[in-house]
Structure formats: C-alpha cells, structure tokens
PDB file of C-alpha atoms in Angstrom:
ATOM      1  CA  MET A 250      45.747 -80.146  53.729  1.00  0.00           C
ATOM      2  CA  ASP A 251      48.144 -79.340  56.551  1.00  0.00           C
ATOM      3  CA  GLU A 252      50.743 -78.033  54.048  1.00  0.00           C
ATOM      4  CA  LYS A 253      48.144 -75.801  52.400  1.00  0.00           C
ATOM      5  CA  ARG A 254      47.170 -74.368  55.790  1.00  0.00           C
ATOM      6  CA  SER A 255      50.814 -73.569  56.586  1.00  0.00           C
ATOM      7  CA  ASP A 256      51.109 -71.746  53.232  1.00  0.00           C
ATOM      8  CA  ILE A 257      48.050 -69.671  54.092  1.00  0.00           C
ATOM      9  CA  VAL A 258      49.429 -68.846  57.526  1.00  0.00           C
ATOM     10  CA  ALA A 259      52.798 -67.909  55.991  1.00  0.00           C
ATOM     11  CA  ALA A 260      51.110 -65.651  53.429  1.00  0.00           C
ATOM     12  CA  ASP A 261      49.048 -63.993  56.154  1.00  0.00           C
ATOM     13  CA  ARG A 262      52.147 -63.443  58.283  1.00  0.00           C
ATOM     14  CA  PHE A 263      54.029 -61.979  55.329  1.00  0.00           C
ATOM     15  CA  MET A 264      51.161 -59.606  54.594  1.00  0.00           C
ATOM     16  CA  ARG A 265      51.009 -58.559  58.240  1.00  0.00           C
ATOM     17  CA  LEU A 266      54.713 -57.712  58.005  1.00  0.00           C
ATOM     18  CA  VAL A 267      54.140 -55.774  54.784  1.00  0.00           C
ATOM     19  CA  GLY A 268      51.247 -53.908  56.392  1.00  0.00           C
ATOM     20  CA  TRP A 269      53.292 -53.156  59.495  1.00  0.00           C
ATOM     21  CA  LEU A 270      56.127 -51.793  57.341  1.00  0.00           C
ATOM     22  CA  GLN A 271      53.684 -49.645  55.393  1.00  0.00           C
ATOM     23  CA  ASN A 272      52.200 -48.270  58.595  1.00  0.00           C
ATOM     24  CA  ILE A 273      55.600 -47.454  60.089  1.00  0.00           C
ATOM     25  CA  PHE A 274      57.000 -45.997  56.886  1.00  0.00           C
ATOM     26  CA  SER A 275      53.939 -43.809  56.416  1.00  0.00           C
ATOM     27  CA  VAL A 276      53.639 -42.533  59.994  1.00  0.00           C
ATOM     28  CA  VAL A 277      57.307 -41.619  60.440  1.00  0.00           C
ATOM     29  CA  PRO A 278      57.385 -39.263  57.414  1.00  0.00           C
ATOM     30  CA  LEU A 279      54.188 -37.549  58.574  1.00  0.00           C
ATOM     31  CA  VAL A 280      55.646 -36.943  62.040  1.00  0.00           C
ATOM     32  CA  LEU A 281      58.888 -35.652  60.518  1.00  0.00           C
ATOM     33  CA  MET A 282      56.939 -33.455  58.123  1.00  0.00           C
ATOM     34  CA  CYS A 283      54.974 -31.872  60.979  1.00  0.00           C
ATOM     35  CA  PHE A 284      58.172 -31.290  62.947  1.00  0.00           C
ATOM     36  CA  ILE A 285      59.944 -29.713  59.952  1.00  0.00           C
ATOM     37  CA  VAL A 286      56.991 -27.425  59.198  1.00  0.00           C
ATOM     38  CA  LEU A 287      56.808 -26.371  62.861  1.00  0.00           C
ATOM     39  CA  VAL A 288      60.536 -25.613  62.975  1.00  0.00           C
ATOM     40  CA  SER A 289      60.287 -23.787  59.659  1.00  0.00           C
ATOM     41  CA  VAL A 290      57.462 -21.558  60.913  1.00  0.00           C
ATOM     42  CA  ILE A 291      59.277 -20.803  64.174  1.00  0.00           C
ATOM     43  CA  MET A 292      62.524 -19.983  62.405  1.00  0.00           C
ATOM     44  CA  ARG A 293      60.881 -17.861  59.738  1.00  0.00           C
ATOM     45  CA  TYR A 294      58.430 -15.823  61.818  1.00  0.00           C
ATOM     46  CA  ALA A 295      59.838 -15.861  65.352  1.00  0.00           C
ATOM     47  CA  LEU A 296      63.573 -15.900  64.734  1.00  0.00           C
ATOM     48  CA  LYS A 297      63.543 -14.251  61.266  1.00  0.00           C
ATOM     49  CA  ILE A 298      65.993 -16.904  60.003  1.00  0.00           C
ATOM     50  CA  PRO A 299      65.248 -18.494  56.621  1.00  0.00           C
ATOM     51  CA  PHE A 300      64.814 -22.262  56.665  1.00  0.00           C
ATOM     52  CA  THR A 301      65.445 -22.877  52.975  1.00  0.00           C
ATOM     53  CA  TRP A 302      65.182 -26.636  52.732  1.00  0.00           C
ATOM     54  CA  GLY A 303      62.223 -27.146  55.095  1.00  0.00           C
ATOM     55  CA  GLU A 304      59.489 -26.723  52.512  1.00  0.00           C
ATOM     56  CA  GLU A 305      61.088 -29.134  50.062  1.00  0.00           C
ATOM     57  CA  ALA A 306      61.722 -31.747  52.757  1.00  0.00           C
ATOM     58  CA  ALA A 307      58.134 -31.479  54.002  1.00  0.00           C
ATOM     59  CA  ARG A 308      56.811 -31.837  50.450  1.00  0.00           C
ATOM     60  CA  TYR A 309      58.850 -34.963  49.763  1.00  0.00           C
ATOM     61  CA  LEU A 310      57.901 -36.512  53.097  1.00  0.00           C
ATOM     62  CA  MET A 311      54.210 -35.884  52.382  1.00  0.00           C
ATOM     63  CA  ILE A 312      54.517 -37.489  48.942  1.00  0.00           C
ATOM     64  CA  PHE A 313      56.342 -40.463  50.455  1.00  0.00           C
ATOM     65  CA  ALA A 314      53.579 -41.025  53.019  1.00  0.00           C
ATOM     66  CA  ALA A 315      50.864 -40.612  50.373  1.00  0.00           C
ATOM     67  CA  MET A 316      52.469 -43.140  48.034  1.00  0.00           C
ATOM     68  CA  LEU A 317      52.609 -45.714  50.816  1.00  0.00           C
ATOM     69  CA  ALA A 318      48.995 -44.979  51.675  1.00  0.00           C
ATOM     70  CA  ILE A 319      47.933 -46.220  48.230  1.00  0.00           C
ATOM     71  CA  GLY A 320      48.851 -49.782  49.194  1.00  0.00           C
ATOM     72  CA  MET A 321      47.204 -49.371  52.573  1.00  0.00           C
ATOM     73  CA  GLY A 322      44.016 -48.278  50.809  1.00  0.00           C
ATOM     74  CA  VAL A 323      44.147 -51.359  48.592  1.00  0.00           C
ATOM     75  CA  ARG A 324      44.507 -53.600  51.656  1.00  0.00           C
ATOM     76  CA  GLU A 325      41.558 -51.996  53.429  1.00  0.00           C
ATOM     77  CA  LYS A 326      39.506 -51.672  50.216  1.00  0.00           C
ATOM     78  CA  ALA A 327      39.249 -47.984  51.052  1.00  0.00           C
ATOM     79  CA  HIS A 328      39.707 -46.556  47.565  1.00  0.00           C
ATOM     80  CA  LEU A 329      36.819 -44.761  45.970  1.00  0.00           C
ATOM     81  CA  GLY A 330      34.536 -46.991  43.967  1.00  0.00           C
ATOM     82  CA  VAL A 331      31.112 -46.866  42.384  1.00  0.00           C
ATOM     83  CA  THR A 332      29.056 -49.830  43.513  1.00  0.00           C
ATOM     84  CA  ILE A 333      25.626 -48.758  42.347  1.00  0.00           C
ATOM     85  CA  PHE A 334      25.663 -51.234  39.447  1.00  0.00           C
ATOM     86  CA  THR A 335      27.272 -54.141  41.290  1.00  0.00           C
ATOM     87  CA  ASP A 336      24.841 -53.748  44.180  1.00  0.00           C
ATOM     88  CA  LEU A 337      21.970 -54.341  41.752  1.00  0.00           C
ATOM     89  CA  MET A 338      23.509 -57.547  40.344  1.00  0.00           C
ATOM     90  CA  PRO A 339      22.819 -61.071  41.562  1.00  0.00           C
ATOM     91  CA  LYS A 340      25.377 -62.323  44.083  1.00  0.00           C
ATOM     92  CA  LYS A 341      27.236 -64.673  41.701  1.00  0.00           C
ATOM     93  CA  LEU A 342      27.505 -62.071  38.944  1.00  0.00           C
ATOM     94  CA  ARG A 343      28.650 -59.480  41.494  1.00  0.00           C
ATOM     95  CA  PHE A 344      31.375 -61.908  42.598  1.00  0.00           C
ATOM     96  CA  VAL A 345      32.616 -62.290  39.008  1.00  0.00           C
ATOM     97  CA  VAL A 346      32.478 -58.564  38.216  1.00  0.00           C
ATOM     98  CA  THR A 347      34.254 -57.639  41.439  1.00  0.00           C
ATOM     99  CA  GLY A 348      36.967 -60.219  40.764  1.00  0.00           C
ATOM    100  CA  PHE A 349      37.423 -58.895  37.237  1.00  0.00           C
ATOM    101  CA  ALA A 350      37.680 -55.335  38.561  1.00  0.00           C
ATOM    102  CA  GLN A 351      40.330 -56.410  41.060  1.00  0.00           C
ATOM    103  CA  LEU A 352      42.308 -58.117  38.302  1.00  0.00           C
ATOM    104  CA  ILE A 353      42.164 -54.915  36.256  1.00  0.00           C
ATOM    105  CA  SER A 354      43.365 -52.953  39.283  1.00  0.00           C
ATOM    106  CA  LEU A 355      46.245 -55.391  39.735  1.00  0.00           C
ATOM    107  CA  GLY A 356      47.164 -54.982  36.072  1.00  0.00           C
ATOM    108  CA  ILE A 357      47.135 -51.206  36.385  1.00  0.00           C
ATOM    109  CA  TYR A 358      49.344 -51.331  39.498  1.00  0.00           C
ATOM    110  CA  LEU A 359      51.756 -53.662  37.702  1.00  0.00           C
ATOM    111  CA  CYS A 360      51.881 -51.294  34.736  1.00  0.00           C
ATOM    112  CA  LEU A 361      52.454 -48.275  36.989  1.00  0.00           C
ATOM    113  CA  THR A 362      55.198 -50.121  38.858  1.00  0.00           C
ATOM    114  CA  TYR A 363      56.960 -50.939  35.594  1.00  0.00           C
ATOM    115  CA  LEU A 364      56.585 -47.386  34.276  1.00  0.00           C
ATOM    116  CA  SER A 365      57.863 -45.911  37.526  1.00  0.00           C
ATOM    117  CA  TRP A 366      60.913 -48.181  37.302  1.00  0.00           C
ATOM    118  CA  GLN A 367      61.578 -46.916  33.767  1.00  0.00           C
ATOM    119  CA  PHE A 368      61.123 -43.330  34.937  1.00  0.00           C
ATOM    120  CA  ILE A 369      63.550 -43.813  37.834  1.00  0.00           C
ATOM    121  CA  THR A 370      66.226 -45.336  35.608  1.00  0.00           C
ATOM    122  CA  ALA A 371      65.845 -42.406  33.200  1.00  0.00           C
ATOM    123  CA  GLN A 372      66.242 -39.969  36.106  1.00  0.00           C
ATOM    124  CA  TYR A 373      69.327 -41.863  37.254  1.00  0.00           C
ATOM    125  CA  LYS A 374      70.910 -41.461  33.808  1.00  0.00           C
ATOM    126  CA  PHE A 375      69.902 -37.806  33.637  1.00  0.00           C
ATOM    127  CA  GLY A 376      71.553 -37.001  36.982  1.00  0.00           C
ATOM    128  CA  GLN A 377      69.166 -34.292  38.189  1.00  0.00           C
ATOM    129  CA  PHE A 378      69.217 -33.095  41.815  1.00  0.00           C
ATOM    130  CA  SER A 379      66.527 -31.393  43.901  1.00  0.00           C
ATOM    131  CA  ALA A 380      66.855 -27.654  44.400  1.00  0.00           C
ATOM    132  CA  ALA A 381      67.246 -27.215  48.157  1.00  0.00           C
ATOM    133  CA  LEU A 382      68.156 -30.629  49.543  1.00  0.00           C
ATOM    134  CA  LYS A 383      70.429 -31.608  46.645  1.00  0.00           C
ATOM    135  CA  LEU A 384      68.952 -35.115  46.695  1.00  0.00           C
ATOM    136  CA  PRO A 385      69.266 -37.159  43.513  1.00  0.00           C
ATOM    137  CA  MET A 386      65.844 -37.019  41.892  1.00  0.00           C
ATOM    138  CA  TYR A 387      65.857 -40.733  41.198  1.00  0.00           C
ATOM    139  CA  LEU A 388      65.646 -41.235  44.974  1.00  0.00           C
ATOM    140  CA  VAL A 389      62.759 -38.799  45.193  1.00  0.00           C
ATOM    141  CA  TYR A 390      60.930 -40.526  42.346  1.00  0.00           C
ATOM    142  CA  GLY A 391      61.728 -43.870  43.966  1.00  0.00           C
ATOM    143  CA  MET A 392      58.698 -43.132  46.113  1.00  0.00           C
ATOM    144  CA  LEU A 393      56.568 -43.981  43.068  1.00  0.00           C
ATOM    145  CA  LEU A 394      58.148 -47.396  42.745  1.00  0.00           C
ATOM    146  CA  LEU A 395      57.761 -48.096  46.438  1.00  0.00           C
ATOM    147  CA  GLY A 396      54.109 -47.013  46.522  1.00  0.00           C
ATOM    148  CA  PHE A 397      53.051 -48.860  43.387  1.00  0.00           C
ATOM    149  CA  GLY A 398      55.121 -51.917  44.356  1.00  0.00           C
ATOM    150  CA  PHE A 399      53.333 -52.156  47.709  1.00  0.00           C
ATOM    151  CA  SER A 400      50.039 -51.651  45.856  1.00  0.00           C
ATOM    152  CA  CYS A 401      50.835 -54.615  43.599  1.00  0.00           C
ATOM    153  CA  ILE A 402      51.601 -56.829  46.569  1.00  0.00           C
ATOM    154  CA  GLU A 403      48.464 -55.743  48.416  1.00  0.00           C
ATOM    155  CA  SER A 404      46.247 -56.028  45.332  1.00  0.00           C
ATOM    156  CA  PHE A 405      47.483 -59.534  44.584  1.00  0.00           C
ATOM    157  CA  TYR A 406      46.907 -60.597  48.173  1.00  0.00           C
ATOM    158  CA  VAL A 407      43.408 -59.091  48.309  1.00  0.00           C
ATOM    159  CA  PHE A 408      42.508 -60.946  45.107  1.00  0.00           C
ATOM    160  CA  TYR A 409      43.997 -64.154  46.495  1.00  0.00           C
ATOM    161  CA  ARG A 410      42.228 -63.755  49.832  1.00  0.00           C
ATOM    162  CA  ASP A 411      38.833 -62.846  48.388  1.00  0.00           C
ATOM    163  CA  PHE A 412      38.609 -64.948  45.224  1.00  0.00           C
ATOM    164  CA  ILE A 413      41.029 -67.852  45.415  1.00  0.00           C
ATOM    165  CA  ARG A 414      40.988 -68.623  49.132  1.00  0.00           C
ATOM    166  CA  ARG A 415      37.447 -67.207  49.362  1.00  0.00           C
ATOM    167  CA  LYS A 416      37.856 -65.773  52.809  1.00  0.00           C
ATOM    168  CA  PRO A 417      37.136 -62.065  52.392  1.00  0.00           C
ATOM    169  CA  LEU A 418      37.905 -59.732  55.230  1.00  0.00           C
ATOM    170  CA  ASP A 419      34.987 -58.979  57.521  1.00  0.00           C
ATOM    171  CA  ALA A 420      34.187 -55.356  58.210  1.00  0.00           C
ATOM    172  CA  THR A 421      35.012 -55.850  61.883  1.00  0.00           C
ATOM    173  CA  GLU A 422      38.248 -57.781  61.300  1.00  0.00           C
ATOM    174  CA  GLU A 423      41.451 -55.843  61.621  1.00  0.00           C
ATOM    175  CA  ILE A 424      44.270 -56.638  59.214  1.00  0.00           C
ATOM    176  CA  ILE A 425      47.136 -55.315  61.282  1.00  0.00           C
TER     177      ILE A 425
END
C-alpha cells in the first residue's frame, strides 16, 4: 500500500510540474504579445515607422498560448459541455457515461496529436517559411503538437484521477 501511495504522490507531483509549465508557457507569450502589439502601435502611429514583423509575431504568440490553454482547460474541466442529459441520470449511470466521454476525449486528443505530428513532418519536408519572421513553418505548427500533447497528458491524468483512483477534484481544490 505504501508503494501505491508513493506512485500516486509521484503522479501528482509530475502533473503539478506539467501544469506549472503550461501556466508559464502560456503567460509568457501573452505578455510578449501585448508588448509587441504596444510597440507596433507606437511605431506605426506615433513614430510613423513600419513594424513589419510585429503582427505576425503577435499572431503566433497568441496561437501558442491558446494551444497550451487547451490542456489547461482539460485539467480544470473547463471546456464547454452539455450536461443536461447526464444530470438527469442516476449517479452510477452518470459515472459510467462521464467516464466513457472522457475516454472518447482522450482518444480524440491522441488522434489530433498523431495528426499534428504527421502535419509537422510534412511541413519540415516542404521547407516553407513564414512571411515576415522567416521562421520555418514546422516550428510554427509545432504549437499544435505541443497543445494536443499536453491535452493528452492532462486528459489521461483526469481520467486516472476521477475513475481509476476515484478521487475527483473538488470545486474548491486548486490544482496548481
């Protein structure tokens, strides 16, 4: 029993690290995006100097933060869902249906992770670059892999926590 408890603690610690990384890697791009947009506006309207790459950089930073937020939404169970039917079900049936829905979500995230990997490798072979920043597009599309990969990890952990370990997160409990 003591070994099982240490595995649970290790999994919780790992997920706290994953959550912390997601939080950091989603806040930093948003701050940079705001700074770049502010500088772009000042340079364009006050100084009359074109800031050609600012819009593209801000767009990619926003996409990067949004892709990481997908996994954060999975962790917090904050994604949009229709619960009108499950709320009407008996508690045991609701438990089964919710578990099945989470398994389907995990399968979809796994599929999207695999497809994003295929897409990135195709972009790598194609050798396309972004217009203003001249970044390789496979790096830009790598945001998909990162976002869906974190979503897979979070979705698996939420399923494990709620249905295998049977210790769902309370509404007042903070994950990170």
